[in-house]
Structures are given as structure tokens and as C-alpha cells.
PDB file of C-alpha atoms in Angstrom:
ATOM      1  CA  UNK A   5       0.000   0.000   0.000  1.00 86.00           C
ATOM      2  CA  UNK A   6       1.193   3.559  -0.810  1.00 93.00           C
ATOM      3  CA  UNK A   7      -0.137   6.820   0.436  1.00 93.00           C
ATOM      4  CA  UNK A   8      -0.175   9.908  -2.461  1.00 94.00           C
ATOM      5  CA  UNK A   9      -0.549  13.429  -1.979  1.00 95.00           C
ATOM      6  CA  UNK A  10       0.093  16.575  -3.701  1.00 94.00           C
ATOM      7  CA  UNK A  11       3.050  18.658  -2.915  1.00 93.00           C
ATOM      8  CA  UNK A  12       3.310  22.247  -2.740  1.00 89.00           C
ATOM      9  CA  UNK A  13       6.116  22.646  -5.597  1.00 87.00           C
ATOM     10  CA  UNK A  14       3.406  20.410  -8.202  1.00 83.00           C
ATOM     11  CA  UNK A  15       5.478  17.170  -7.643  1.00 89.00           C
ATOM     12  CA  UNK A  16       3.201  14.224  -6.063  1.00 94.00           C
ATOM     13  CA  UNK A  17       4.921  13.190  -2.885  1.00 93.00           C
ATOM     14  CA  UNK A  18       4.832   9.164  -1.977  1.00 93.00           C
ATOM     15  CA  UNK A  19       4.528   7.846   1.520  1.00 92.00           C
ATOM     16  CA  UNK A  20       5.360   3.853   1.672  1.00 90.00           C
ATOM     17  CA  UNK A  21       3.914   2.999   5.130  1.00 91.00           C
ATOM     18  CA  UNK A  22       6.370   0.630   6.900  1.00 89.00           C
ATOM     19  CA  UNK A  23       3.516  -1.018   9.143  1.00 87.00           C
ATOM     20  CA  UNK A  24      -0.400  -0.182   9.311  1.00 88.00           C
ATOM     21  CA  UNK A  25      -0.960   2.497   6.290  1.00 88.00           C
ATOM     22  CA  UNK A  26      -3.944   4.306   8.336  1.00 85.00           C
ATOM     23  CA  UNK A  27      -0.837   4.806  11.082  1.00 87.00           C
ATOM     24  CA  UNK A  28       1.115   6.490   8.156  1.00 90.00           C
ATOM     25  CA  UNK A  29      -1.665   8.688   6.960  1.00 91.00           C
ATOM     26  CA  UNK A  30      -0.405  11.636   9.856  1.00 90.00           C
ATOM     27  CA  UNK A  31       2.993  11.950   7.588  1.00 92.00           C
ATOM     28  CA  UNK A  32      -0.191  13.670   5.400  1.00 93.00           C
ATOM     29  CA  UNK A  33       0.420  17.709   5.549  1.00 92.00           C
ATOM     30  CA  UNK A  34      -2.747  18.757   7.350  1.00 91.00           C
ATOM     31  CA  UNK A  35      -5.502  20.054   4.909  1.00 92.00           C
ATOM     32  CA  UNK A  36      -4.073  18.228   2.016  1.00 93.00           C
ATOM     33  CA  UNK A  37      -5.989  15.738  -0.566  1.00 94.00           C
ATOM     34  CA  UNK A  38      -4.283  11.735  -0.293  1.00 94.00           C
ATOM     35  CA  UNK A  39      -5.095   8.786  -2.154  1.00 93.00           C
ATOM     36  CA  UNK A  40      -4.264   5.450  -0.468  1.00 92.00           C
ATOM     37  CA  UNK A  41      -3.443   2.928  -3.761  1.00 92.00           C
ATOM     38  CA  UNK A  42      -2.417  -0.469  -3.857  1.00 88.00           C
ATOM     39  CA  UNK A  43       0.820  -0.365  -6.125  1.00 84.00           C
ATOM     40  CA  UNK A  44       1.995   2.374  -8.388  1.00 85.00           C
ATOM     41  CA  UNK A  45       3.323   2.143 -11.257  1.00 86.00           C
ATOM     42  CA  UNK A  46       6.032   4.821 -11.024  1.00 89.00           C
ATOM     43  CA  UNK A  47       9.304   5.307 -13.688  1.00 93.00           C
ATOM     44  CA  UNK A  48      11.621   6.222 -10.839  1.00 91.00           C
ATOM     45  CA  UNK A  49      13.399   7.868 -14.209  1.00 95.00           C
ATOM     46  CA  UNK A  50      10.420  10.158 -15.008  1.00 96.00           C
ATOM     47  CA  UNK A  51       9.407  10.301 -11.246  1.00 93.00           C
ATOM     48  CA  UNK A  52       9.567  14.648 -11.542  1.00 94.00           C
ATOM     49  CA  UNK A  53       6.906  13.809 -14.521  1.00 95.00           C
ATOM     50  CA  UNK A  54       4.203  12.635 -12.416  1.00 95.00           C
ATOM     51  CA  UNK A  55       0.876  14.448 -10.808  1.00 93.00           C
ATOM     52  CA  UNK A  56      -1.009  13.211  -7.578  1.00 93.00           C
ATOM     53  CA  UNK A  57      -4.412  11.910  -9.175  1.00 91.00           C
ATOM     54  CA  UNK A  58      -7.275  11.695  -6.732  1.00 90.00           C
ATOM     55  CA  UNK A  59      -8.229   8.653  -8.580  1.00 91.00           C
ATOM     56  CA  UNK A  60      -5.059   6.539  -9.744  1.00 90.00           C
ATOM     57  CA  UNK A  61      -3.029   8.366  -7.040  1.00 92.00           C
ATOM     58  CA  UNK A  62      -0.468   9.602  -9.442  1.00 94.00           C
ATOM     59  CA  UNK A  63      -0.223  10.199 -12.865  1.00 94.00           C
ATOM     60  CA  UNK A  64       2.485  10.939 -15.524  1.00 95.00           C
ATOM     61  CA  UNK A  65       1.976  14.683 -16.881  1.00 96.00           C
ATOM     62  CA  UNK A  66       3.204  14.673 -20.507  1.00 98.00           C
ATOM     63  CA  UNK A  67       4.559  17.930 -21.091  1.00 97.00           C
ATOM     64  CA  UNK A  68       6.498  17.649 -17.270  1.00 96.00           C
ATOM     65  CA  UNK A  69       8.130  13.925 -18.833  1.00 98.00           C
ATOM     66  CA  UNK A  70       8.891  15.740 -22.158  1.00 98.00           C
ATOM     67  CA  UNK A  71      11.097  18.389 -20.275  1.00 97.00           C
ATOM     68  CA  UNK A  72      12.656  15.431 -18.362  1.00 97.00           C
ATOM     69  CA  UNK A  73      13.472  13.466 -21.497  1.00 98.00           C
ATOM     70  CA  UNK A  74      14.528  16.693 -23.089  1.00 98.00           C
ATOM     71  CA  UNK A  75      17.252  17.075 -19.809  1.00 98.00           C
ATOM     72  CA  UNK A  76      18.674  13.569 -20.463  1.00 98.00           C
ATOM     73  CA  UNK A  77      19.264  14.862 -24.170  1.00 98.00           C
ATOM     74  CA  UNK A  78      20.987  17.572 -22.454  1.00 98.00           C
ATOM     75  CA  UNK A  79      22.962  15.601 -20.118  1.00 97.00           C
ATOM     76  CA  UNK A  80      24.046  12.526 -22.772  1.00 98.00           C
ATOM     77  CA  UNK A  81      25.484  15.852 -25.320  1.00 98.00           C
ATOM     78  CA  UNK A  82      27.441  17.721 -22.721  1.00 98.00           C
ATOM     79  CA  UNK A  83      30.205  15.274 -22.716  1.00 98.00           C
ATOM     80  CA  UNK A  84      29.874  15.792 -26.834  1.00 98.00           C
ATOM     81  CA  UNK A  85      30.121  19.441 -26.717  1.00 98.00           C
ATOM     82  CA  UNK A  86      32.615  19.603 -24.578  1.00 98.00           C
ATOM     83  CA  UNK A  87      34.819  17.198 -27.251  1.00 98.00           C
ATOM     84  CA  UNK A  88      33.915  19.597 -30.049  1.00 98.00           C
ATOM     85  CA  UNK A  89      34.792  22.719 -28.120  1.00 97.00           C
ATOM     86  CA  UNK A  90      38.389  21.329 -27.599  1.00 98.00           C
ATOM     87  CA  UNK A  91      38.527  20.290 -31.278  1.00 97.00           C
ATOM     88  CA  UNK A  92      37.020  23.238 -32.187  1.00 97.00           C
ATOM     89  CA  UNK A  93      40.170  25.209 -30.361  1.00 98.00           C
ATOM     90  CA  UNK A  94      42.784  22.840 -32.281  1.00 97.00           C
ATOM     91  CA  UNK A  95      41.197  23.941 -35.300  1.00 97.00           C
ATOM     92  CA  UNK A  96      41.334  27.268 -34.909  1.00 97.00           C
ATOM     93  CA  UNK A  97      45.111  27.012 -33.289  1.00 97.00           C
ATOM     94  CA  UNK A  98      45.500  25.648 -36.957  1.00 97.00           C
ATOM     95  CA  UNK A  99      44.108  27.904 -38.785  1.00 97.00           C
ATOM     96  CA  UNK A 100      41.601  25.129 -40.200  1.00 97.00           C
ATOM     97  CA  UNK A 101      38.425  27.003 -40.975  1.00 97.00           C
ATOM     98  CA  UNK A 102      36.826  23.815 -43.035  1.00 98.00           C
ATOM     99  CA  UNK A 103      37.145  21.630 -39.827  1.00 97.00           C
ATOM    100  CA  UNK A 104      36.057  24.565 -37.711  1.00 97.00           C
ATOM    101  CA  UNK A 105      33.037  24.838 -40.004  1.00 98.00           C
ATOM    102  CA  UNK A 106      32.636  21.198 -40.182  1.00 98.00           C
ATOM    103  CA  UNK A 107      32.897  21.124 -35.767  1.00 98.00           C
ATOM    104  CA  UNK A 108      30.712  23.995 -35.773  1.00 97.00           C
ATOM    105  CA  UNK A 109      27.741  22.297 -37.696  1.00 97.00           C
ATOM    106  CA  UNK A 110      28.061  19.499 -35.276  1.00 97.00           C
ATOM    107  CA  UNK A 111      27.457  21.540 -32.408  1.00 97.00           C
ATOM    108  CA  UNK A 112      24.858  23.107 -33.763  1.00 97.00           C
ATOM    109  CA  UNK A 113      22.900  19.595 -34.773  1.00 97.00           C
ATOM    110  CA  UNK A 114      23.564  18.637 -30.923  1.00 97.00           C
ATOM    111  CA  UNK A 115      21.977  21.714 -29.735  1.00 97.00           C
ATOM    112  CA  UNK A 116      18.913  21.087 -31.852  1.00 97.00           C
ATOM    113  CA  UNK A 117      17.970  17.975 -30.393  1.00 97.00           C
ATOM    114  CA  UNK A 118      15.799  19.657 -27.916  1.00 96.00           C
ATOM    115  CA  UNK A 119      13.852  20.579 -30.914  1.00 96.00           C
ATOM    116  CA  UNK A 120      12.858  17.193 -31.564  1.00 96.00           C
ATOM    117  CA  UNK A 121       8.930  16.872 -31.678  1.00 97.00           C
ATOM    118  CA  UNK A 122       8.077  14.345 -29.432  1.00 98.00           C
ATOM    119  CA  UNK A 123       5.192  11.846 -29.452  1.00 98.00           C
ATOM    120  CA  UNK A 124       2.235  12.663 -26.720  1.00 98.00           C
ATOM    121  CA  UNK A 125       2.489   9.198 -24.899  1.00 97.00           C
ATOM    122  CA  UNK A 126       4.411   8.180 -22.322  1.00 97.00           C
ATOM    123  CA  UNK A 127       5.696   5.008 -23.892  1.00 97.00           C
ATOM    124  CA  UNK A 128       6.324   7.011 -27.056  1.00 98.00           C
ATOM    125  CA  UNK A 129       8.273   9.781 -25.188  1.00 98.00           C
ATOM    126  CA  UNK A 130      10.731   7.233 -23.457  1.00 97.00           C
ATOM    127  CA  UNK A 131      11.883   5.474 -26.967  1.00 97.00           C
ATOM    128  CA  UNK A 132      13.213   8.809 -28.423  1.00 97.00           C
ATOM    129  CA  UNK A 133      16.426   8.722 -28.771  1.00 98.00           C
ATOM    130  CA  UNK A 134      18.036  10.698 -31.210  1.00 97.00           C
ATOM    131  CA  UNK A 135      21.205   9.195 -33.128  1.00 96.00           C
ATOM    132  CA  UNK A 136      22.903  11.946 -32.541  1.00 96.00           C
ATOM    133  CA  UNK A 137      23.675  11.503 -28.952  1.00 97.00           C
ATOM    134  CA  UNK A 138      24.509   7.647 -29.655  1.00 93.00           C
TER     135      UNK A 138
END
């Protein structure tokens, strides 16, 4: 059993009783809606993505799991941009203005990938993965 409840920064906050869960409902906030559920099915990966539900107890929100799939873009091309920037500094120690170019475009597609459309289900949303960042 699992005790949900809203929290006040929009998150949904999850209480996992240890013994009785009607003992556990005073770790409630005072005043505050809670759903006692069965199981949840929660992507610990996506958990900043879901909304306490006063029916399922929490929910995934698909714009909040797009912005957390769009920050693991971000985190898998830092390592990436941070290549190109020193390549990009040989280059130009060189005078090479085609492989600056060349290092430049690259960037550029990396930076894009938070452009990606992506799909409006869950599922969908999780199996994005642009080659880029392979």
C-alpha cells in the first residue's frame, strides 16, 4: 500500500507505510488531498513527470516527462560538446576554418535535439532517442 498526496512545488509526494498504512496517513500535511493505492506504477526515471491523481493516485503529466526526457538529451550531449569545443580550439590554433566549419555544424545539430517533436504518450516519449547523442 502507498499513500499519495500533492506537494506544494506540483510534484506528487509518496509515503510507503512501513507497518499499518492508516498509522502512516499523519505523515499527510494537514488540509491536504491523499489517495491510499495499492501499487503504483512509477518510472523512478520520469518520477519529476508525475501528478497526484485523486483517482489513480499519481499520474504521468506529458509535457512535465517531455522536459525530463529533453534534460537527459541535455545531459548525454554535454560530454559531446565539450569534445567539439576542444577540437574546435585545435582547429582554430590551426588555422583550419573547413574543420572549424565542419565542428561547428556538429554543435549546432547537438543543440537542436531539444527541438525534436516528441510523441504525446508516455511510452512514445521514453523510446526517443536521437542518433545523434549515440
Amino acid at each position: 500500500m502507498f499513500i499519495t498526496h500533492p506537494q506544494e512545488n506540483n510534484k506528487v509526494a509518496i509515503i510507503i507505510p512501513t507497518g499499518d498504512v492508516n498509522d502512516a496517513i499523519k505523515d499527510v500535511p494537514a488540509g491536504v488531498e491523499y489517495k491510499i493505492v495499492e501499487s503504483l506504477d512509477i518510472d523512478n526515471d520520469y518520477f519529476d513527470a508525475y501528478d497526484f491523481d485523486a483517482e489513480a493516485g499519481a499520474v504521468v503529466n506529458i509535457a512535465k516527462a517531455k522536459e525530463v526526457h529533453y534534460n537527459k538529451f541535455r545531459t548525454a550531449r554535454a560530454p559531446k560538446l565539450q569534445k567539439l569545443d576542444i577540437d574546435f580550439m585545435k582547429a582554430v590554433e590551426t588555422g583550419d576554418t573547413a574543420k572549424q566549419a565542419e565542428i561547428a555544424a556538429q554543435k549546432q545539430a547537438l543543440r537542436d535535439v531539444t527541438k525534436i517533436e516528441l510523441p504525446d504518450d508516455f511510452a512514445g516519449i521514453k523510446a526517443t532517442w536521437p542518433d545523434i547523442l549515440n
